[in-house]
Amino acid sequence: MPTQKDENERIALLQGTLDLLILKTLLFGACHGQGIARAIQRQSEEAFFVDHGSLYLALQRLEESGLISAEWGVSENNRKARFYTLTTKGRAQLVAKTDQWKRLTRAMGLILDPQE
Amino acid sequence: MFRRKRRTTEDFAEEIRAHLALEAEELQREGKPRQEAERVARATFGNSTLAQERFRLRHRAVWLENLLQDVRYGVRMMARNRSFTAVAILTLAIGIGVCTTAFSWIDAVLLQPLSGVAEPNRLVTLETVTPGGEWVPNSYPDFMDFRDHLKLFDGIAVTRPVAFSVGKEDHAERVWGELVSGNFFAVLGVKPELGRVFLPAEYGDKPGAFPLAVVSDRYWRSHLGADPGVVGRTIRINQHELTVIGVVPPNFHGSIPVTAFDLWVPYMQQPILNGVQQWMLRDRHNRNMLGIARLKPGVTLEQANAELDTLARRMAVANADVSADMTATLLPLWKSPHGPQGLLVGPLRILMGVCLLVLLIVCANVANLLLARATVREKEFSTRLALGAGRTRLIRQLLTESLLLALAGAILGVAAMPWMSRSLELLMPPGELSLVLFLNTRLNLHVLIFTVGLCLLAALVAGIVPAVQVSRMDLTARLNDGGRSGAAGRSRHRLRSALVASEVALALVALVGAGLFAEGFRETLRMDPGFDPNHVLLSQFYLNTGGYTLQQRKEFCRRLAERMEAVPSVTSVAYSDGVPLGFEPSWWEELRIDGYAPGLNENMNIFRNVVSPGYLDLMHVPLVEGRNFTDADTEATQPVMIVNESFVRRFYAGRNPIGGRIHGWGSWFRVVGVAKDSKYHYLGESPVPYFYVDFRQLYREDESLAFYVRTKRDPDAILPLLRANVRAIDPNVNVFDAVPLKEFIGASLYPQKVAASLMTVLGTVAVVLAAIGLYGVMAYSVAQRTQEIGVRMALGAKPGQVLRMVVRQGLVLTVVGLAAGVLLALGLARSVSAVSFTNSGMGASAKLLGSSASEPWIYLGAAAFLCLVAVLAAYLPARRAAATNPMQALRME
């Protein structure tokens, strides 16, 4: 059973969207990096594949700008892992960005598919 | 508050290890064997070392990555819009290229005028000042006084540029060099590359004591085979053996900026080399030495000037017979009026000004283009903003793009520099010194720094407007109504209008400048020099360097004149010491005039020329009274003199000058004629007293020999005949300069001519650029309004009305621009007309813009022309807009 789709079926993540996806994933509770990557892939029905190197850089960036916080903890299967949590600031950012994104996709949709 | 602890690399590595373990476990749970699971986990993660590396460098890496991204993206955008990119880069290349070229010249002429000397910033030029305020060279006795009595200087040296003839009689070659005081190299701080330079013992003032020469590195390589054993060898200079004592380093070219000399010989060799009599070296009248001084460390120019002034005033009293009321002054090297550099200073300043004007227009053009493009790219920008890109990031993206454009333009411009520099060589002043012109305009650090600065400036000026525009963009409004928001559009419209108006203003300044300078030049050309330089071939002989005595020189002239007069197309022949309107200081003599009582301290030094009997006739200078010199005036008869009208006005008010007695050169002259006034030093001069003495009666060893042939034909056509006749008299005289007199006296027109031609060329470039910009912007703004025009027409507007509306709006902008431009041009013209430029070795100055500075028809003409361009630029797109089918325009809505 494949965990990865074929190369050409995958959609490269647009710049700036990865941050939004991470924030969204963390909305449901604290999670470690590997969990976040898995969650994004699962939620997008394997359409998005997260490059793990970029993921950790993005996590770093978000942590440094205070949108998420992190601490070491223990995973469900008793492994030591670094858990990330959404901060209040991160929550607000998520709401604002989601709103913008929706308007953007609506506008794009209107242009690309006017009959709808 | 607590500081957030920065994560260590170890901590990050730990996290990655945890990730890999978690992933492997999960894969195992999904049914993979353990080893396979670990492998897949690692493979999916990708390069973990790279991730750690990026973590470690993340601040730098993010910055660099963003920059690379911006650059890559910028290059992609540039490649996608080829025509836009090409236009932008080419205009920038023109702007940056001309500015850099101009600066490289300014750097070579003004900023580092002398190379190879120690601490050039402490070196200054020393000029004697006449009571009339003109700068003149110094005499050797004056130099000795300066040298021995001034305390604030580390030394004062004098030098005189001369042509030497080097080698045996039959294959002598002319080499330019300097006759220098013995301390010359010590004052300039030049160490020899080989051998030695003049020693303190050789600093003395004893004539003929040291038959020595120092040669340039260039001459050593080209003529002495770069022989390291050259020191101690003799070379034959002006038919005398001189010992070479040293070679100077390659970067030293002598003491006159922009000039390269090859030989240095002690001035005290003059009596031997040129047959100059020893008393002339002690004669304070004999002003032929240029002074250069080194200030002591920490001494300001003002302090040194004060000390010099005090001494000079004392000297003026002590030698009142020669120097009454004369003073002396120090000038920065670049202000020295002598040599080609004196002529170049003015034109180069104008050049820089014009180049900056061109650069401004270029920036306005590119800013306009970028602004237009920014509008097209609005959707792209709003999408990027919506996706979370920061506004600063977008601004940076735009500035990166304009910087890329400027960089490409700069590279292209610098690559074109050698050609542009070569075309600038047309700027080089005419005259005999052009043989030794030397200009180091190769790309150096100064110029490079200047170009980089220019590049950044251009990128910023051109890129800032669109960038600010983007940063003000209202995201929500953009996304919602697809870029048709009124508010933002209006502010951009204002910006573009401002740009159009400023382009018109700059173009007007360029046009008016071109017109004013051209008019100034024409005005100078219209000035009557008082003699007729057409159809005259002027040749300058350096007979003394060939070992001719004074008698032999006179004899040579007589025989050559005889032979040339026999040539059928030749109408007359003459010879003289000085050439009128040549770029050489004029000589004078102190006169005592019978029946005229000079006022207290009145300066009685009067300019003169030593001429052959045929001179005034040949020049077409009419005699208003009395007779000309004749062959009957000889060494044996009473010395005679011809004075000009101004001379008569000043010294013979109401008296008859003919027959009057005048004392000079130690004997009494009789005035036999009065000649009409003409111009002697530069075209703009006011009438000066002047007199002529007879060649046979007064020609001396240290005087020059100019030979004139007036012909019915083209003066150049007579040159081969002249050459043949010279050779027939003496086959060894093969070195002399010949040039039509009309061209030679061009030196006095030089600054005006250069200013006019520069402004015409660069002014045209500026106007063409501005016209392109104007058209582009107008066309674009009309295209933007296609929908609006469609609506208007759908509501019943006639095509003619639309046309009128668009043209009217274009004209309003143009008029605003013209108004600003006229104000700017008037201000600039006023400040330029206040500047005067050196155009003669006298240090006297002529106005570049005469009375033409506020010639109204130039302003009117320029304004009318630009209006025409603007109407055309608005009309063409407007016609297209008026032809729009309203339905089509509306459907786009």
XYZ file of N, CA and C in Angstrom, chain B residues 10-90:
243
model
N 22.127 20.526 18.120
C 21.966 19.184 18.694
C 20.477 18.903 18.928
N 19.809 19.893 19.468
C 18.384 19.776 19.753
C 17.624 19.475 18.464
N 18.015 20.167 17.394
C 17.337 19.995 16.119
C 17.608 18.597 15.555
N 18.863 18.145 15.705
C 19.224 16.809 15.228
C 18.402 15.758 15.964
N 18.237 15.988 17.239
C 17.450 15.091 18.083
C 16.021 14.987 17.546
N 15.467 16.128 17.166
C 14.093 16.164 16.661
C 13.977 15.343 15.372
N 15.013 15.478 14.543
C 14.975 14.728 13.282
C 15.077 13.230 13.537
N 15.953 12.883 14.481
C 16.062 11.459 14.828
C 14.707 10.936 15.312
N 14.045 11.715 16.149
C 12.734 11.318 16.663
C 11.756 11.141 15.511
N 11.810 12.076 14.564
C 10.913 12.015 13.415
C 11.108 10.709 12.650
N 12.401 10.381 12.397
C 12.687 9.173 11.620
C 12.187 7.930 12.352
N 12.375 7.887 13.665
C 11.947 6.741 14.448
C 10.426 6.597 14.398
N 9.750 7.741 14.581
C 8.280 7.726 14.564
C 7.756 7.249 13.220
N 8.364 7.742 12.166
C 7.929 7.397 10.824
C 8.153 5.900 10.561
N 9.340 5.414 10.996
C 9.662 4.009 10.791
C 8.654 3.121 11.522
N 8.345 3.523 12.752
C 7.395 2.731 13.539
C 6.044 2.662 12.850
N 5.630 3.829 12.354
C 4.329 3.886 11.704
C 4.302 2.989 10.464
N 5.418 3.050 9.697
C 5.490 2.222 8.501
C 5.458 0.750 8.866
N 6.140 0.418 9.993
C 6.139 -0.976 10.458
C 4.719 -1.397 10.785
N 4.036 -0.446 11.444
C 2.659 -0.743 11.812
C 1.814 -0.967 10.561
N 2.170 -0.298 9.501
C 1.419 -0.481 8.256
C 1.814 -1.764 7.554
N 2.791 -2.499 8.124
C 3.101 -3.824 7.606
C 4.439 -3.975 6.930
N 5.275 -2.963 6.972
C 6.585 -3.085 6.342
C 7.540 -3.775 7.303
N 8.478 -4.580 6.764
C 9.515 -5.134 7.636
C 10.360 -3.994 8.228
N 10.991 -4.238 9.381
C 11.627 -3.177 10.130
C 12.699 -2.430 9.315
N 13.564 -3.215 8.699
C 14.665 -2.572 7.958
C 14.141 -1.720 6.805
N 13.175 -2.300 6.059
C 12.566 -1.588 4.935
C 11.918 -0.302 5.444
N 11.253 -0.388 6.577
C 10.568 0.784 7.135
C 11.564 1.892 7.447
N 12.685 1.515 8.050
C 13.690 2.540 8.382
C 14.245 3.198 7.128
N 14.446 2.365 6.084
C 14.998 2.893 4.843
C 14.021 3.896 4.209
N 12.758 3.478 4.132
C 11.756 4.344 3.516
C 11.636 5.647 4.297
N 11.671 5.514 5.631
C 11.557 6.725 6.463
C 12.666 7.713 6.122
N 13.879 7.152 6.020
C 15.004 8.050 5.691
C 14.837 8.648 4.298
N 14.409 7.772 3.372
C 14.278 8.236 1.982
C 13.221 9.334 1.879
N 12.090 9.143 2.571
C 11.035 10.148 2.491
C 11.480 11.465 3.072
N 12.266 11.359 4.129
C 12.680 12.612 4.760
C 13.535 13.444 3.802
N 14.256 12.692 2.958
C 15.176 13.413 2.066
C 16.509 13.560 2.766
N 17.234 14.540 2.365
C 18.589 14.711 2.871
C 18.557 15.350 4.255
N 18.744 14.528 5.298
C 18.620 15.068 6.648
C 19.814 15.956 7.002
N 20.964 15.632 6.418
C 22.147 16.475 6.682
C 21.905 17.876 6.147
N 21.301 17.875 4.931
C 21.020 19.167 4.313
C 20.048 19.963 5.181
N 19.050 19.264 5.722
C 18.067 19.941 6.566
C 18.760 20.543 7.772
N 19.690 19.760 8.352
C 20.397 20.279 9.529
C 21.273 21.467 9.158
N 21.886 21.335 7.977
C 22.717 22.425 7.490
C 21.864 23.683 7.334
N 20.690 23.483 6.729
C 19.818 24.629 6.505
C 19.321 25.196 7.823
N 19.147 24.287 8.796
C 18.728 24.784 10.101
C 19.802 25.701 10.671
N 21.059 25.202 10.575
C 22.141 25.966 11.158
C 22.259 27.345 10.486
N 22.059 27.354 9.185
C 22.247 28.610 8.442
C 20.930 29.323 8.220
N 19.866 28.917 9.027
C 18.548 29.289 8.561
C 18.348 30.787 8.371
N 18.947 31.620 9.229
C 18.708 33.061 9.039
C 19.356 33.546 7.761
N 20.621 33.111 7.644
C 21.310 33.508 6.432
C 20.669 32.837 5.226
N 20.382 31.560 5.395
C 19.875 30.779 4.275
C 18.556 31.368 3.767
N 17.679 31.720 4.699
C 16.380 32.245 4.292
C 16.587 33.509 3.480
N 17.490 34.337 3.980
C 17.761 35.601 3.301
C 18.293 35.353 1.897
N 19.270 34.452 1.856
C 19.922 34.183 0.583
C 18.944 33.510 -0.376
N 18.149 32.586 0.218
C 17.202 31.851 -0.609
C 16.187 32.816 -1.205
N 15.707 33.711 -0.355
C 14.741 34.698 -0.838
C 15.351 35.523 -1.956
N 16.597 35.920 -1.746
C 17.245 36.763 -2.744
C 17.359 35.994 -4.055
N 17.829 34.733 -3.927
C 17.977 33.915 -5.129
C 16.641 33.757 -5.825
N 15.613 33.532 -4.997
C 14.275 33.377 -5.551
C 13.863 34.643 -6.305
N 14.096 35.785 -5.645
C 13.744 37.066 -6.265
C 14.472 37.234 -7.585
N 15.769 36.894 -7.552
C 16.564 37.081 -8.758
C 16.067 36.160 -9.866
N 15.857 34.877 -9.468
C 15.373 33.917 -10.468
C 14.050 34.376 -11.047
N 13.176 34.794 -10.149
C 11.863 35.231 -10.581
C 11.981 36.460 -11.480
N 12.849 37.377 -11.037
C 13.058 38.596 -11.821
C 13.554 38.276 -13.219
N 14.515 37.366 -13.286
C 15.065 36.998 -14.594
C 13.975 36.386 -15.460
N 13.130 35.536 -14.804
C 12.031 34.932 -15.568
C 11.092 35.993 -16.119
N 10.754 36.963 -15.259
C 9.842 38.025 -15.695
C 10.474 38.823 -16.842
N 11.811 39.064 -16.707
C 12.496 39.831 -17.746
C 12.478 39.069 -19.056
N 12.688 37.747 -18.966
C 12.743 36.938 -20.181
C 11.361 36.881 -20.825
N 10.313 36.925 -19.992
C 8.974 36.805 -20.544
C 8.562 38.071 -21.297
N 9.064 39.227 -20.845
C 8.686 40.481 -21.509
C 9.905 41.052 -22.224
N 10.289 40.380 -23.293
C 11.555 40.719 -23.937
C 11.641 42.177 -24.358
N 10.570 42.662 -24.996
C 10.682 44.019 -25.544
C 10.788 45.039 -24.406
N 9.986 44.820 -23.365
C 10.083 45.716 -22.212
C 11.509 45.706 -21.660
N 12.025 44.488 -21.451
C 13.357 44.354 -20.873
C 14.401 45.032 -21.753
N 14.294 44.804 -23.056
C 15.293 45.368 -23.962
C 15.273 46.892 -23.900
N 14.069 47.469 -23.954
C 13.974 48.934 -23.924
C 14.546 49.466 -22.616
N 14.145 48.829 -21.509
C 14.604 49.314 -20.204
C 16.127 49.206 -20.088
N 16.660 48.048 -20.477
C 18.108 47.848 -20.322
C 18.878 48.803 -21.226
N 18.395 48.966 -22.464
C 19.114 49.843 -23.383
C 19.110 51.282 -22.903
